[in-house]
PDB file of C-alpha atoms in Angstrom:
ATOM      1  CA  UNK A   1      13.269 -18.668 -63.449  1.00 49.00           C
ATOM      2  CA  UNK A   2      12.712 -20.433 -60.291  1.00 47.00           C
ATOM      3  CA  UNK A   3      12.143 -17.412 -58.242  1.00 46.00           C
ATOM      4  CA  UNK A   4       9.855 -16.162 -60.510  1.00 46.00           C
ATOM      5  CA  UNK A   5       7.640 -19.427 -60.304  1.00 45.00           C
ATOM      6  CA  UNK A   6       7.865 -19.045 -56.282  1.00 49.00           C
ATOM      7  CA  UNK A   7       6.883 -15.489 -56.241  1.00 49.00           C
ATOM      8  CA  UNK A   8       3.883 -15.964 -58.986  1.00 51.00           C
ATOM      9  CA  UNK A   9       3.120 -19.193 -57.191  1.00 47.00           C
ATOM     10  CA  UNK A  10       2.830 -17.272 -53.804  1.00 50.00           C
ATOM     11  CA  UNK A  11       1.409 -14.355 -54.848  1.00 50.00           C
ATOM     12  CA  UNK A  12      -1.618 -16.478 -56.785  1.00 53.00           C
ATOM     13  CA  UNK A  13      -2.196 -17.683 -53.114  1.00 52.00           C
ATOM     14  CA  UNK A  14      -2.534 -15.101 -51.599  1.00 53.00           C
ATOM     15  CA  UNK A  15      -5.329 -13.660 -53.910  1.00 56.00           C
ATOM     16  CA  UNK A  16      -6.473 -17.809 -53.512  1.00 47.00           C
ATOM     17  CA  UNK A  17      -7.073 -17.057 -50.229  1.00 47.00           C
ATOM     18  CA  UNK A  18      -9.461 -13.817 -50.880  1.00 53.00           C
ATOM     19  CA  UNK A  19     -11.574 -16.565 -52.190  1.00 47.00           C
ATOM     20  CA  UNK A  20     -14.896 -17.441 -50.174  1.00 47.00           C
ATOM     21  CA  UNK A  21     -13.912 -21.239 -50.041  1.00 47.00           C
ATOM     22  CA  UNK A  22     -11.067 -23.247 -48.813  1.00 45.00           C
ATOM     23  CA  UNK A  23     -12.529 -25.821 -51.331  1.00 49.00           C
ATOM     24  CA  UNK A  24     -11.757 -23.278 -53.909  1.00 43.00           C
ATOM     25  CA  UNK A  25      -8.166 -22.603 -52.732  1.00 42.00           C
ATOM     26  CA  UNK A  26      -7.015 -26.457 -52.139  1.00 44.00           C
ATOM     27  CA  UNK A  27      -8.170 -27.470 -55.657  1.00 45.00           C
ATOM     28  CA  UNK A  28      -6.356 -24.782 -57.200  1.00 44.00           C
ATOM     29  CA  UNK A  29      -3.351 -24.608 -55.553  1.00 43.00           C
ATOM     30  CA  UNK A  30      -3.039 -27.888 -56.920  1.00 42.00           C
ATOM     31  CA  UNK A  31      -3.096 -27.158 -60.168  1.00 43.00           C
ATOM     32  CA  UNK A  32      -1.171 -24.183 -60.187  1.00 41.00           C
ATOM     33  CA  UNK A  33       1.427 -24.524 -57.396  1.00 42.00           C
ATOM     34  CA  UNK A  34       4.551 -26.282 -58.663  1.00 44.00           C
ATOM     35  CA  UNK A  35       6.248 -27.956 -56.294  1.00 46.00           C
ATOM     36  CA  UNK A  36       8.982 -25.970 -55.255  1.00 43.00           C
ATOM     37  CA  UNK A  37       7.140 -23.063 -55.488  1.00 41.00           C
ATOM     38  CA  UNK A  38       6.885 -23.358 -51.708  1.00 43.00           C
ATOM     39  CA  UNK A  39       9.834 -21.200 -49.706  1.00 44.00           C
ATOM     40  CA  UNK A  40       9.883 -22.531 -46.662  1.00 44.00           C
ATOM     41  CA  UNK A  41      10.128 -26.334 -47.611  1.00 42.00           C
ATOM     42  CA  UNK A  42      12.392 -28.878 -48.440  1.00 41.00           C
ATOM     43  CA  UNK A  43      10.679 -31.908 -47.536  1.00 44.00           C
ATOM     44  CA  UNK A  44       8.917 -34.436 -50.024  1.00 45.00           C
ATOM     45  CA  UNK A  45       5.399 -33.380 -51.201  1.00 41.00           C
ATOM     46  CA  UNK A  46       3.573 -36.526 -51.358  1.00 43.00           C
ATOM     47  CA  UNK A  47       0.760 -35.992 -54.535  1.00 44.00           C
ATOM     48  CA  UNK A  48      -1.426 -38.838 -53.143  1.00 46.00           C
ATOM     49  CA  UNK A  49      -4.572 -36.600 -52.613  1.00 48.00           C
ATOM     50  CA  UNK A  50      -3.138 -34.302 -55.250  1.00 53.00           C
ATOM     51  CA  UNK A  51      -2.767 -31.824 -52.807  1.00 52.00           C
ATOM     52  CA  UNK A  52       0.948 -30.887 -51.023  1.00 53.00           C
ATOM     53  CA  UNK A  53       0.978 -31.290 -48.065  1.00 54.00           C
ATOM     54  CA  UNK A  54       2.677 -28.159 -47.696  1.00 55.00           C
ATOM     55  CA  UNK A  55      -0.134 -26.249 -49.225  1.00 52.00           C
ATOM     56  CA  UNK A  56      -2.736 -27.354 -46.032  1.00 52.00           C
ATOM     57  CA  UNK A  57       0.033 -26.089 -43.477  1.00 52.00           C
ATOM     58  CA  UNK A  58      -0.087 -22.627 -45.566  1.00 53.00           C
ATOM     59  CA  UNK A  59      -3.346 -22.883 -46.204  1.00 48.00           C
ATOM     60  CA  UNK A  60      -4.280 -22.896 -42.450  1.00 46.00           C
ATOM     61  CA  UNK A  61      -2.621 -19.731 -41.459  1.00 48.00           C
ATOM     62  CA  UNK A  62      -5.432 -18.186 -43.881  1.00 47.00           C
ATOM     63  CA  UNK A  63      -8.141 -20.769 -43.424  1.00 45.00           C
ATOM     64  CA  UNK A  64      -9.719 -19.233 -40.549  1.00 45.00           C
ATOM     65  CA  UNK A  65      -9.945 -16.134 -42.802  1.00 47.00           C
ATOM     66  CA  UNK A  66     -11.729 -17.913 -45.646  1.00 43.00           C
ATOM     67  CA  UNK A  67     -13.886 -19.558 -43.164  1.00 45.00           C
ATOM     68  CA  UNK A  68     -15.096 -16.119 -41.059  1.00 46.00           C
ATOM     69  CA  UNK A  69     -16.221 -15.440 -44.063  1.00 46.00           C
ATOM     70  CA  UNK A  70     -17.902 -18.117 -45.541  1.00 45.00           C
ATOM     71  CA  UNK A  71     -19.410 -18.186 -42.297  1.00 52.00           C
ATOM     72  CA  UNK A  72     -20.837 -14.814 -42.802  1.00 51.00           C
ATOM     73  CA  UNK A  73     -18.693 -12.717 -40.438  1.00 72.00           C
ATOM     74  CA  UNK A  74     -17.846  -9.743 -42.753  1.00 81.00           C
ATOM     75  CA  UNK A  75     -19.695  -6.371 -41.943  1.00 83.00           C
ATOM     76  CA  UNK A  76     -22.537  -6.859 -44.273  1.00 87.00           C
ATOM     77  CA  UNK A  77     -22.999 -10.135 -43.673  1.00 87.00           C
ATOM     78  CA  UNK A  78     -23.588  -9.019 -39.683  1.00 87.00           C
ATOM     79  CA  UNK A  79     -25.738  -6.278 -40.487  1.00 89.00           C
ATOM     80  CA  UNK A  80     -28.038  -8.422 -42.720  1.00 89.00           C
ATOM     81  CA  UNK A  81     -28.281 -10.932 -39.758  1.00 90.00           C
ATOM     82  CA  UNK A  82     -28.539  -8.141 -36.942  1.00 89.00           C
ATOM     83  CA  UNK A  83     -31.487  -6.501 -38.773  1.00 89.00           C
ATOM     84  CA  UNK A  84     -33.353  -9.543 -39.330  1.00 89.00           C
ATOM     85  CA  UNK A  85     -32.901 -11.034 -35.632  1.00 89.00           C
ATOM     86  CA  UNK A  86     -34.275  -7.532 -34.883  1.00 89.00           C
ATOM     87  CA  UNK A  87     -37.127  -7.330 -37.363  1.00 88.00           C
ATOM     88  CA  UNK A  88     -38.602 -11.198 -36.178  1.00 88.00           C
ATOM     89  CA  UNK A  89     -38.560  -9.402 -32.868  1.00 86.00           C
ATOM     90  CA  UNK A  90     -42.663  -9.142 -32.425  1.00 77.00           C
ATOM     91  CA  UNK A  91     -42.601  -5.591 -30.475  1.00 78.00           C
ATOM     92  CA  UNK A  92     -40.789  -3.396 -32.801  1.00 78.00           C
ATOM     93  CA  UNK A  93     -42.585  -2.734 -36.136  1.00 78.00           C
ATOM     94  CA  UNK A  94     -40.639  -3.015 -39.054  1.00 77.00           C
ATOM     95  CA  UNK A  95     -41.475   0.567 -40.664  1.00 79.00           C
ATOM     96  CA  UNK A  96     -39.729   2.584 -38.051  1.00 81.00           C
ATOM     97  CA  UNK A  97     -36.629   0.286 -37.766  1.00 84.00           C
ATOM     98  CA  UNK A  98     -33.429   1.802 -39.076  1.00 84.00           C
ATOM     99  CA  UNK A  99     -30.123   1.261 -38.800  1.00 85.00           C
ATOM    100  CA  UNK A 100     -29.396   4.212 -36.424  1.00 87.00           C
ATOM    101  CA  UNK A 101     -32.770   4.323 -34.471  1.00 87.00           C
ATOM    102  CA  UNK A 102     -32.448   3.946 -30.885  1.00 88.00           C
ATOM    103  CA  UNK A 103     -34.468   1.100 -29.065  1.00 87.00           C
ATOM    104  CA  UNK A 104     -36.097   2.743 -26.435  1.00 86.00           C
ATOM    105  CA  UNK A 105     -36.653   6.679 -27.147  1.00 86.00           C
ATOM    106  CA  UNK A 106     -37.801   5.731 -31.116  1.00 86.00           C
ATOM    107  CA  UNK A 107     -39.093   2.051 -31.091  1.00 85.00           C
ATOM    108  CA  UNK A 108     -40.487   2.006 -27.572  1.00 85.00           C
ATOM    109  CA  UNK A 109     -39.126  -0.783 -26.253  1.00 88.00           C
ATOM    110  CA  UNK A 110     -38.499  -0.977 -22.581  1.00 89.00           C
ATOM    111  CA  UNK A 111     -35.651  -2.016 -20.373  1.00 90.00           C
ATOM    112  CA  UNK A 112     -37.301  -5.542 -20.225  1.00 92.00           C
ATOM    113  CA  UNK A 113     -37.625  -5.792 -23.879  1.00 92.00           C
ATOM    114  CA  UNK A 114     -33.866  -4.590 -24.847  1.00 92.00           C
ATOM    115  CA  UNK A 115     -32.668  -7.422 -22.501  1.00 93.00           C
ATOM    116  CA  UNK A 116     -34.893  -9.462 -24.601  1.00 93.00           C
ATOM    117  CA  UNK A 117     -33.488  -8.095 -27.903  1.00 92.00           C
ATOM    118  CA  UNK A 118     -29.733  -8.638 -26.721  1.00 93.00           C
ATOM    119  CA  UNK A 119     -30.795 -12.430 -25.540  1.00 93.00           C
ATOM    120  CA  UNK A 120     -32.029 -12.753 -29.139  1.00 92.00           C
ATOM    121  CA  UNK A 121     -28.776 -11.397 -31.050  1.00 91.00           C
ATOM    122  CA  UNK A 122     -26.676 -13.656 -28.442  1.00 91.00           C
ATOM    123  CA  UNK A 123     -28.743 -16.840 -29.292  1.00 90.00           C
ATOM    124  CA  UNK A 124     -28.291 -15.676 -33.357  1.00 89.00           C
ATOM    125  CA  UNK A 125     -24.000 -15.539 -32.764  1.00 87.00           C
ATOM    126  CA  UNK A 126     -23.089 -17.962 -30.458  1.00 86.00           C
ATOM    127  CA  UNK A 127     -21.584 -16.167 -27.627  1.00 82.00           C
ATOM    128  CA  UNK A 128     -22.683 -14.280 -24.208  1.00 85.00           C
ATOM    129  CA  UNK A 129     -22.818 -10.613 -24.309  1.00 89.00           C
ATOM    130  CA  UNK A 130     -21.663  -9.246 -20.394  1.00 89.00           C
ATOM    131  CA  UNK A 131     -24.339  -6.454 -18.427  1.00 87.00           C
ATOM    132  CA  UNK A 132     -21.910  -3.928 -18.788  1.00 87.00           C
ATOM    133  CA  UNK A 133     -21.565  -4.067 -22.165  1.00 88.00           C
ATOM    134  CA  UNK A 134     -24.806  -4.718 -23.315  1.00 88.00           C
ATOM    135  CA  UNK A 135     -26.530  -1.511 -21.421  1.00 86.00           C
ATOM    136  CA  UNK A 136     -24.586   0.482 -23.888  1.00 88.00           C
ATOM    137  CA  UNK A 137     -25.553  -1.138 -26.928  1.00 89.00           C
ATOM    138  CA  UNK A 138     -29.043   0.920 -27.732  1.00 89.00           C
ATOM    139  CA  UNK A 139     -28.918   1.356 -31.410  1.00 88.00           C
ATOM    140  CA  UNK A 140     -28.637  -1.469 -34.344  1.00 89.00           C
ATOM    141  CA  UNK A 141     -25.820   0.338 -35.667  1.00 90.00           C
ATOM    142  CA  UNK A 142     -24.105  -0.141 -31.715  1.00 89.00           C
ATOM    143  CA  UNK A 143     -24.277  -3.517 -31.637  1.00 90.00           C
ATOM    144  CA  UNK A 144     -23.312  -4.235 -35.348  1.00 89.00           C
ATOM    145  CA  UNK A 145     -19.833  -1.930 -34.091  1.00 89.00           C
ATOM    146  CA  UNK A 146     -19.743  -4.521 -30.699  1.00 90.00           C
ATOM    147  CA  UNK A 147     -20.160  -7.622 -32.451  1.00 89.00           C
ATOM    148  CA  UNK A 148     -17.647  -6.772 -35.152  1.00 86.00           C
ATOM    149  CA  UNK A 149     -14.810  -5.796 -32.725  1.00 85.00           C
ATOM    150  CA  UNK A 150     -15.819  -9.231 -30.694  1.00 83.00           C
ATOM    151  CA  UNK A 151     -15.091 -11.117 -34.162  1.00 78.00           C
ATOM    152  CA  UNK A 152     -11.731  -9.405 -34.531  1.00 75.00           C
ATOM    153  CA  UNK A 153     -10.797 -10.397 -30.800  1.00 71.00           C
ATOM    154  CA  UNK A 154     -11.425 -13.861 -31.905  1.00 66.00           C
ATOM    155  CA  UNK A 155      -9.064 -13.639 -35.291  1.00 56.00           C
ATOM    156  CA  UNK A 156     -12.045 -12.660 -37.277  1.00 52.00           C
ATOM    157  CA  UNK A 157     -11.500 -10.590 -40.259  1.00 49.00           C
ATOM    158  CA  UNK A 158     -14.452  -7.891 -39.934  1.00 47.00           C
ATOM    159  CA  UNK A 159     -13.818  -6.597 -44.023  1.00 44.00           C
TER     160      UNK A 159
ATOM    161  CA  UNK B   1     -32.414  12.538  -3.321  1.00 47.00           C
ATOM    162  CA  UNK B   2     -28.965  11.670  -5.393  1.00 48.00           C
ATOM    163  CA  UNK B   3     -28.741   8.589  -2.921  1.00 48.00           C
ATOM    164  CA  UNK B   4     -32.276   7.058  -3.831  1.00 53.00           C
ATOM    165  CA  UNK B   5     -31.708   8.038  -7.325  1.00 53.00           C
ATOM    166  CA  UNK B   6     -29.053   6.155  -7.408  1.00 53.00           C
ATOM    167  CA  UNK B   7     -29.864   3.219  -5.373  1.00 58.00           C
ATOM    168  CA  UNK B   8     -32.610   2.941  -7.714  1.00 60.00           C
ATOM    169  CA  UNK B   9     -30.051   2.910 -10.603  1.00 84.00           C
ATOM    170  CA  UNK B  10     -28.729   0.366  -8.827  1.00 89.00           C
ATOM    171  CA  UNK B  11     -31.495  -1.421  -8.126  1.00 90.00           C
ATOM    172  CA  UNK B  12     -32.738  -1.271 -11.750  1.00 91.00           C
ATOM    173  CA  UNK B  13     -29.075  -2.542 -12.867  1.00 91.00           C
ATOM    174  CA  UNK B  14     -30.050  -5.435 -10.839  1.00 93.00           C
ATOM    175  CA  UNK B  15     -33.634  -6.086 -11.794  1.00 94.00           C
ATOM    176  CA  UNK B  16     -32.265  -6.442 -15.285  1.00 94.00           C
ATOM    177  CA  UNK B  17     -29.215  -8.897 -14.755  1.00 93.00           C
ATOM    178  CA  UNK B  18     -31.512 -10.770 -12.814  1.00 95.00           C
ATOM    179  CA  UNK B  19     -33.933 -10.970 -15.817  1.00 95.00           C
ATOM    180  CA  UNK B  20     -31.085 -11.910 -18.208  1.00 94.00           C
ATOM    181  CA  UNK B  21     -30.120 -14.499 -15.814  1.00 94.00           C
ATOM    182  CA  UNK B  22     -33.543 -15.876 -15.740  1.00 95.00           C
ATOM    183  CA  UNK B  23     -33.738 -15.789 -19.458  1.00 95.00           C
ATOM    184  CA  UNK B  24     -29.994 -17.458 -19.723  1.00 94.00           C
ATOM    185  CA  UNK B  25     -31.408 -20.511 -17.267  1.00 93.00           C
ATOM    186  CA  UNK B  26     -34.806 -20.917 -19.702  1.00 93.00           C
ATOM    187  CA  UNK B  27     -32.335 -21.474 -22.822  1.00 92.00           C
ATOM    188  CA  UNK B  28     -30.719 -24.562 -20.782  1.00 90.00           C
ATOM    189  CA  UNK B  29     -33.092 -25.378 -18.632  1.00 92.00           C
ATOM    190  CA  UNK B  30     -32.884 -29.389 -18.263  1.00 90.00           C
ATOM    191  CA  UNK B  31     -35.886 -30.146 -17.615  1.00 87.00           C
ATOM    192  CA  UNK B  32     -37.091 -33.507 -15.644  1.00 88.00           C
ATOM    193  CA  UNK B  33     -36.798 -36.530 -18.432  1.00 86.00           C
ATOM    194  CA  UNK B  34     -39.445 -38.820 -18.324  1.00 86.00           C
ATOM    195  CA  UNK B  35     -41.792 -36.152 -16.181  1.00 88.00           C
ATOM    196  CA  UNK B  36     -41.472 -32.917 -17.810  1.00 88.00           C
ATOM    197  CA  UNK B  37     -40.960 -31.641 -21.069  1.00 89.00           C
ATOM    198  CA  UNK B  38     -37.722 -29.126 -20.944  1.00 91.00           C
ATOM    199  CA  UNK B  39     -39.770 -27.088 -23.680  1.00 92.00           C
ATOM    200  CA  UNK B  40     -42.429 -26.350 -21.919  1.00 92.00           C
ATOM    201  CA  UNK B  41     -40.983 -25.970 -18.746  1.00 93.00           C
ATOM    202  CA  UNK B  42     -38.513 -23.228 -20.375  1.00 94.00           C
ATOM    203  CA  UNK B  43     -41.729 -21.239 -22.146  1.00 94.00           C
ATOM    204  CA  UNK B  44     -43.332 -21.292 -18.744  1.00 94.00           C
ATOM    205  CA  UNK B  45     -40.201 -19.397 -16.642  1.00 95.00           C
ATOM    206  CA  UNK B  46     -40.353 -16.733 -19.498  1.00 94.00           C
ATOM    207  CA  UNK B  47     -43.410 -16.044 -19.924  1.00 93.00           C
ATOM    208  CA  UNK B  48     -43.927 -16.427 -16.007  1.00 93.00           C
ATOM    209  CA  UNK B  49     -40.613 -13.845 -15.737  1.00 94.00           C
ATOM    210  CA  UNK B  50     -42.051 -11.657 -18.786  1.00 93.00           C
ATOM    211  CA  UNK B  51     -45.058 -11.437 -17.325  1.00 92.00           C
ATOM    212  CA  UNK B  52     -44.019 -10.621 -13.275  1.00 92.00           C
ATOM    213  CA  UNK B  53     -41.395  -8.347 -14.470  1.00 93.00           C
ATOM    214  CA  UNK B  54     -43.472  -6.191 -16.479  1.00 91.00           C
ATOM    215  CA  UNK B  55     -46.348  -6.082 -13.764  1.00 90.00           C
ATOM    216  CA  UNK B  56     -43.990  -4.227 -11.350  1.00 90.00           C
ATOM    217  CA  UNK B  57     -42.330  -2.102 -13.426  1.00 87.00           C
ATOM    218  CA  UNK B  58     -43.295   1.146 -12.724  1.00 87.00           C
ATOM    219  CA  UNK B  59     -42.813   0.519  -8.910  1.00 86.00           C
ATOM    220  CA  UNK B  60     -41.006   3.010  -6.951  1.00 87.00           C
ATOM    221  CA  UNK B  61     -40.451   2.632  -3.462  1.00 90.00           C
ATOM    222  CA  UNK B  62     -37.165   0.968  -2.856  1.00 91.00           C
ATOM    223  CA  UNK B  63     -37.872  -1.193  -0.005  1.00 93.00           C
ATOM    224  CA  UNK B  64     -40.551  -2.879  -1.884  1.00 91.00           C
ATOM    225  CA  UNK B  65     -38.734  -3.095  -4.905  1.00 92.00           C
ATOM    226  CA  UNK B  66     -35.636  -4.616  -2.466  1.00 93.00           C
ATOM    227  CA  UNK B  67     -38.400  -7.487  -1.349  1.00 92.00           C
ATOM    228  CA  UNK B  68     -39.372  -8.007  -5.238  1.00 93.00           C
ATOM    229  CA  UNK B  69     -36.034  -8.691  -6.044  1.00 94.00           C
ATOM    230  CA  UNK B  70     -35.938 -10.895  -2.564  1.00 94.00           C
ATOM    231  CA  UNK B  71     -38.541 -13.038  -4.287  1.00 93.00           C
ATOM    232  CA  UNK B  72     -37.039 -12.796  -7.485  1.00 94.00           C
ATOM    233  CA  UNK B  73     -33.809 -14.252  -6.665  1.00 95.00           C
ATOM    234  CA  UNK B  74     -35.995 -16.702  -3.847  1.00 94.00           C
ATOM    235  CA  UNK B  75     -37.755 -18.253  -7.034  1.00 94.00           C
ATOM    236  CA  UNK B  76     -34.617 -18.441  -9.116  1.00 95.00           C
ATOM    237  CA  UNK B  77     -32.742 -20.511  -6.562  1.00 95.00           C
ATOM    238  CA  UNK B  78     -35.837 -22.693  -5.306  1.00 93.00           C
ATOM    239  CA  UNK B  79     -36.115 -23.278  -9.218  1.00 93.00           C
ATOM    240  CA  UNK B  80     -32.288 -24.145  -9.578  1.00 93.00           C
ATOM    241  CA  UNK B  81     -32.305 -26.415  -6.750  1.00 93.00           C
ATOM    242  CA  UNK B  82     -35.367 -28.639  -6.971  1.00 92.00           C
ATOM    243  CA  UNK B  83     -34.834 -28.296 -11.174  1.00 92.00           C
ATOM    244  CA  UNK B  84     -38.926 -26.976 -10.835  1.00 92.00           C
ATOM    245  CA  UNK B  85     -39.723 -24.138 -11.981  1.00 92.00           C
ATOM    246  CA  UNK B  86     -43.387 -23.900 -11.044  1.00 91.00           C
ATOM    247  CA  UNK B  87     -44.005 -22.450  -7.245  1.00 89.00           C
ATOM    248  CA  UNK B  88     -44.564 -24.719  -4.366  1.00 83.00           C
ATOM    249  CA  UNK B  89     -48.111 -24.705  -3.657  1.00 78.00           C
ATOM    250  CA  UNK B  90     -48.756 -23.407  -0.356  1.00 80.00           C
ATOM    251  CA  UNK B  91     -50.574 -25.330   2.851  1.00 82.00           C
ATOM    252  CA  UNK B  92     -53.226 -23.282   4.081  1.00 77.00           C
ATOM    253  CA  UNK B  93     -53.910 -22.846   8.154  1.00 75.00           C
ATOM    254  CA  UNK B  94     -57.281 -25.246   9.140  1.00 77.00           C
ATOM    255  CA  UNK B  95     -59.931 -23.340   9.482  1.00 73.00           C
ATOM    256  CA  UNK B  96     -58.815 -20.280   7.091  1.00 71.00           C
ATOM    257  CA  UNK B  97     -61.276 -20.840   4.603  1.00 72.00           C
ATOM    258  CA  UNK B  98     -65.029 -20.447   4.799  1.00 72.00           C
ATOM    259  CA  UNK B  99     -67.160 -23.308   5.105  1.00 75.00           C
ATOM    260  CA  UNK B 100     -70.885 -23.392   3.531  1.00 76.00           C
ATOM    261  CA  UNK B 101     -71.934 -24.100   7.282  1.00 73.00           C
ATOM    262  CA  UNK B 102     -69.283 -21.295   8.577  1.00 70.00           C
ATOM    263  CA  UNK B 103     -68.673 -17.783   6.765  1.00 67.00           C
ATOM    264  CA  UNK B 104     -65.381 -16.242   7.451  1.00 69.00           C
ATOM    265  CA  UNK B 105     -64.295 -12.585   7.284  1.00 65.00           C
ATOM    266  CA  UNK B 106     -60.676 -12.910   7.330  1.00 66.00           C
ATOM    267  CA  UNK B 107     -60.448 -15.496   4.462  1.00 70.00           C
ATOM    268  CA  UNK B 108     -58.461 -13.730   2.355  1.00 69.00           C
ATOM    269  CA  UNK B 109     -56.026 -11.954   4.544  1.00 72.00           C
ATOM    270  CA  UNK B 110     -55.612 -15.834   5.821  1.00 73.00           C
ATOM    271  CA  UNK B 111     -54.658 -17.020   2.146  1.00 74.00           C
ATOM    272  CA  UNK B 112     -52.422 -14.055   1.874  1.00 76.00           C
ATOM    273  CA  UNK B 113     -50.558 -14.651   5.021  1.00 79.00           C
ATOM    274  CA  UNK B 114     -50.247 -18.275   3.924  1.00 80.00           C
ATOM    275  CA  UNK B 115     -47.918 -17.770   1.529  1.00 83.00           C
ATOM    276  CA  UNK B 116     -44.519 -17.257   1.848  1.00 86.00           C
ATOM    277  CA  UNK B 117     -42.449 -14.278   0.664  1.00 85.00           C
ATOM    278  CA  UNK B 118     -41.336 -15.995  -2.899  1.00 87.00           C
ATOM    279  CA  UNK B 119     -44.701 -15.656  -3.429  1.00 87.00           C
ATOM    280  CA  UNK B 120     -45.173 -12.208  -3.287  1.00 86.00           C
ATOM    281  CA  UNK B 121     -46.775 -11.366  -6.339  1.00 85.00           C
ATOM    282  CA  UNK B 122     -49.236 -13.632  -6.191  1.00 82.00           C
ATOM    283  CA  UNK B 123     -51.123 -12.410  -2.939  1.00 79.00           C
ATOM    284  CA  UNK B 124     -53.955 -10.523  -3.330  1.00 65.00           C
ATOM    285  CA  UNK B 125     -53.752  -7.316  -5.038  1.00 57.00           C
ATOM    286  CA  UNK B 126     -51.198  -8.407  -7.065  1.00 53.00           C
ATOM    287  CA  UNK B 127     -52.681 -11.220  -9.082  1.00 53.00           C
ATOM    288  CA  UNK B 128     -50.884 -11.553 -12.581  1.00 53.00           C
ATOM    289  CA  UNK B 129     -52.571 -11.609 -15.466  1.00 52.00           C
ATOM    290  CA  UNK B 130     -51.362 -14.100 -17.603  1.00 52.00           C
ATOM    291  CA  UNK B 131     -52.030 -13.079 -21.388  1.00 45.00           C
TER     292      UNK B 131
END
């Protein structure tokens, strides 16, 4: 009977922690976590905030997954924000923009204006893209693949 | 022929960092408080870059391109250390320019050899028209 309880409970977190909030998961891992549902513990669960303490040390190994994205660091979510960094971008017109067109042979932008672009897309996510890497990256579709693999280096989840 | 097309591969790897690291010093450019608005200062190196940049980009000769990127990098670390973007205004020679009383032929070949080699693209010839 017990064991049951612990593997529902855990199991029910897991999916919990699919969830787009942590806000989400805390509240209902209050209600429905019993409070030896938890395997690893033995130690007192104080109920003062009504949540276990036990539950926020579990919870973190998954909160910077609920988090990324929240945040809006799953593969759509970068797309969406790649294409419209790239459409505000005054010297590419919006009809010819695909995912897969390449910046300088089909949009006509220049060397001078892909450095732009990149500068752009670096200001939008936070982080500094090297030369090396960023004279490869000619397509949308190239640097929604780069920026999703630089999330997973981080302990992103890129879904 | 492989070795200038590929010390102008090179050289073109290095025109662009050198843009990007021009752009990278407008987003956190300082700026002086009290005397200059860090705003302004940081539209004025990019449009200043955008606009030198693009005026020389279809050079070809490498030596001249090696002396653009000479002034490039000259500006960049004049900028860096006195925290001014602008250019230093130059001192002309006395007696360079033409006086109502006293015409001058070599007026503007004076100017031009007046100013140094960070200014480059400013000397005659090579005026840049700011849009």
């Amino acid at each position: 009977m017990l064991g049951i309880c612990r593997t529902k409970a855990s199991l029910t977190l897991q999916r919990l922690a699919k969830l787009n909030s942590f806000r989400a998961l805390s509240s209902l891992g209050f209600t429905v976590m019993p409070k030896f549902a938890l395997p690893s513990s033995n130690k007192h669960i104080s109920t003062l905030s009504g949540i276990s303490q036990h539950a926020i040390q579990r919870c973190s190994q998954w909160r910077c997954y609920a988090s990324a994205s929240s945040a809006g660091l799953s593969q759509d979510k970068i797309t969406e924000r790649v294409m419209t960094v790239i459409k505000l971008f005054e010297k590419i017109s919006a009809e010819k923009l695909t995912i897969e067109s390449h910046f300088m042979k089909e949009l006509g932008l220049d060397s001078l204006d892909h450095v732009e672009l990149l500068m752009a897309i670096e200001d939008e996510f936070g982080f500094e893209i090297p030369d090396q890497d960023a004279e490869k990256l000619n397509k949308p579709s190239d640097i929604i693949k780069y920026l999703c693999e630089k999330m997973e280096d981080r302990q992103y989840v890129c879904m | 022929m492989s070795a200038s097309a590929a010390s102008l591969s090179s050289q073109r790897q290095r025109v662009l960092s050198l843009y990007r690291q021009i752009l990278r010093l407008a987003r956190q450019w300082p700026g002086r408080p009290g005397v200059a608005d860090p705003a302004t200062e940081a539209a004025y190196i990019r449009t200043e870059a955008g606009t030198l940049f693009r005026q020389h980009k279809s050079l070809s000769d490498p030596v001249v391109i090696e002396s653009h990127i000479a002034e490039a990098e000259s500006r960049i670390n004049l900028a860096l250390h006195y925290n001014i973007p602008y250019p230093r205004m130059p001192n002309l020679p006395p007696g360079c320019l033409a006086t109502p009383g006293q015409p001058k032929r070599r007026t503007a070949r004076g100017m031009d050899d007046a100013l140094p080699a960070y200014m480059k693209s400013y000397k005659s010839g090579y005026a840049p028209k700011i849009k």
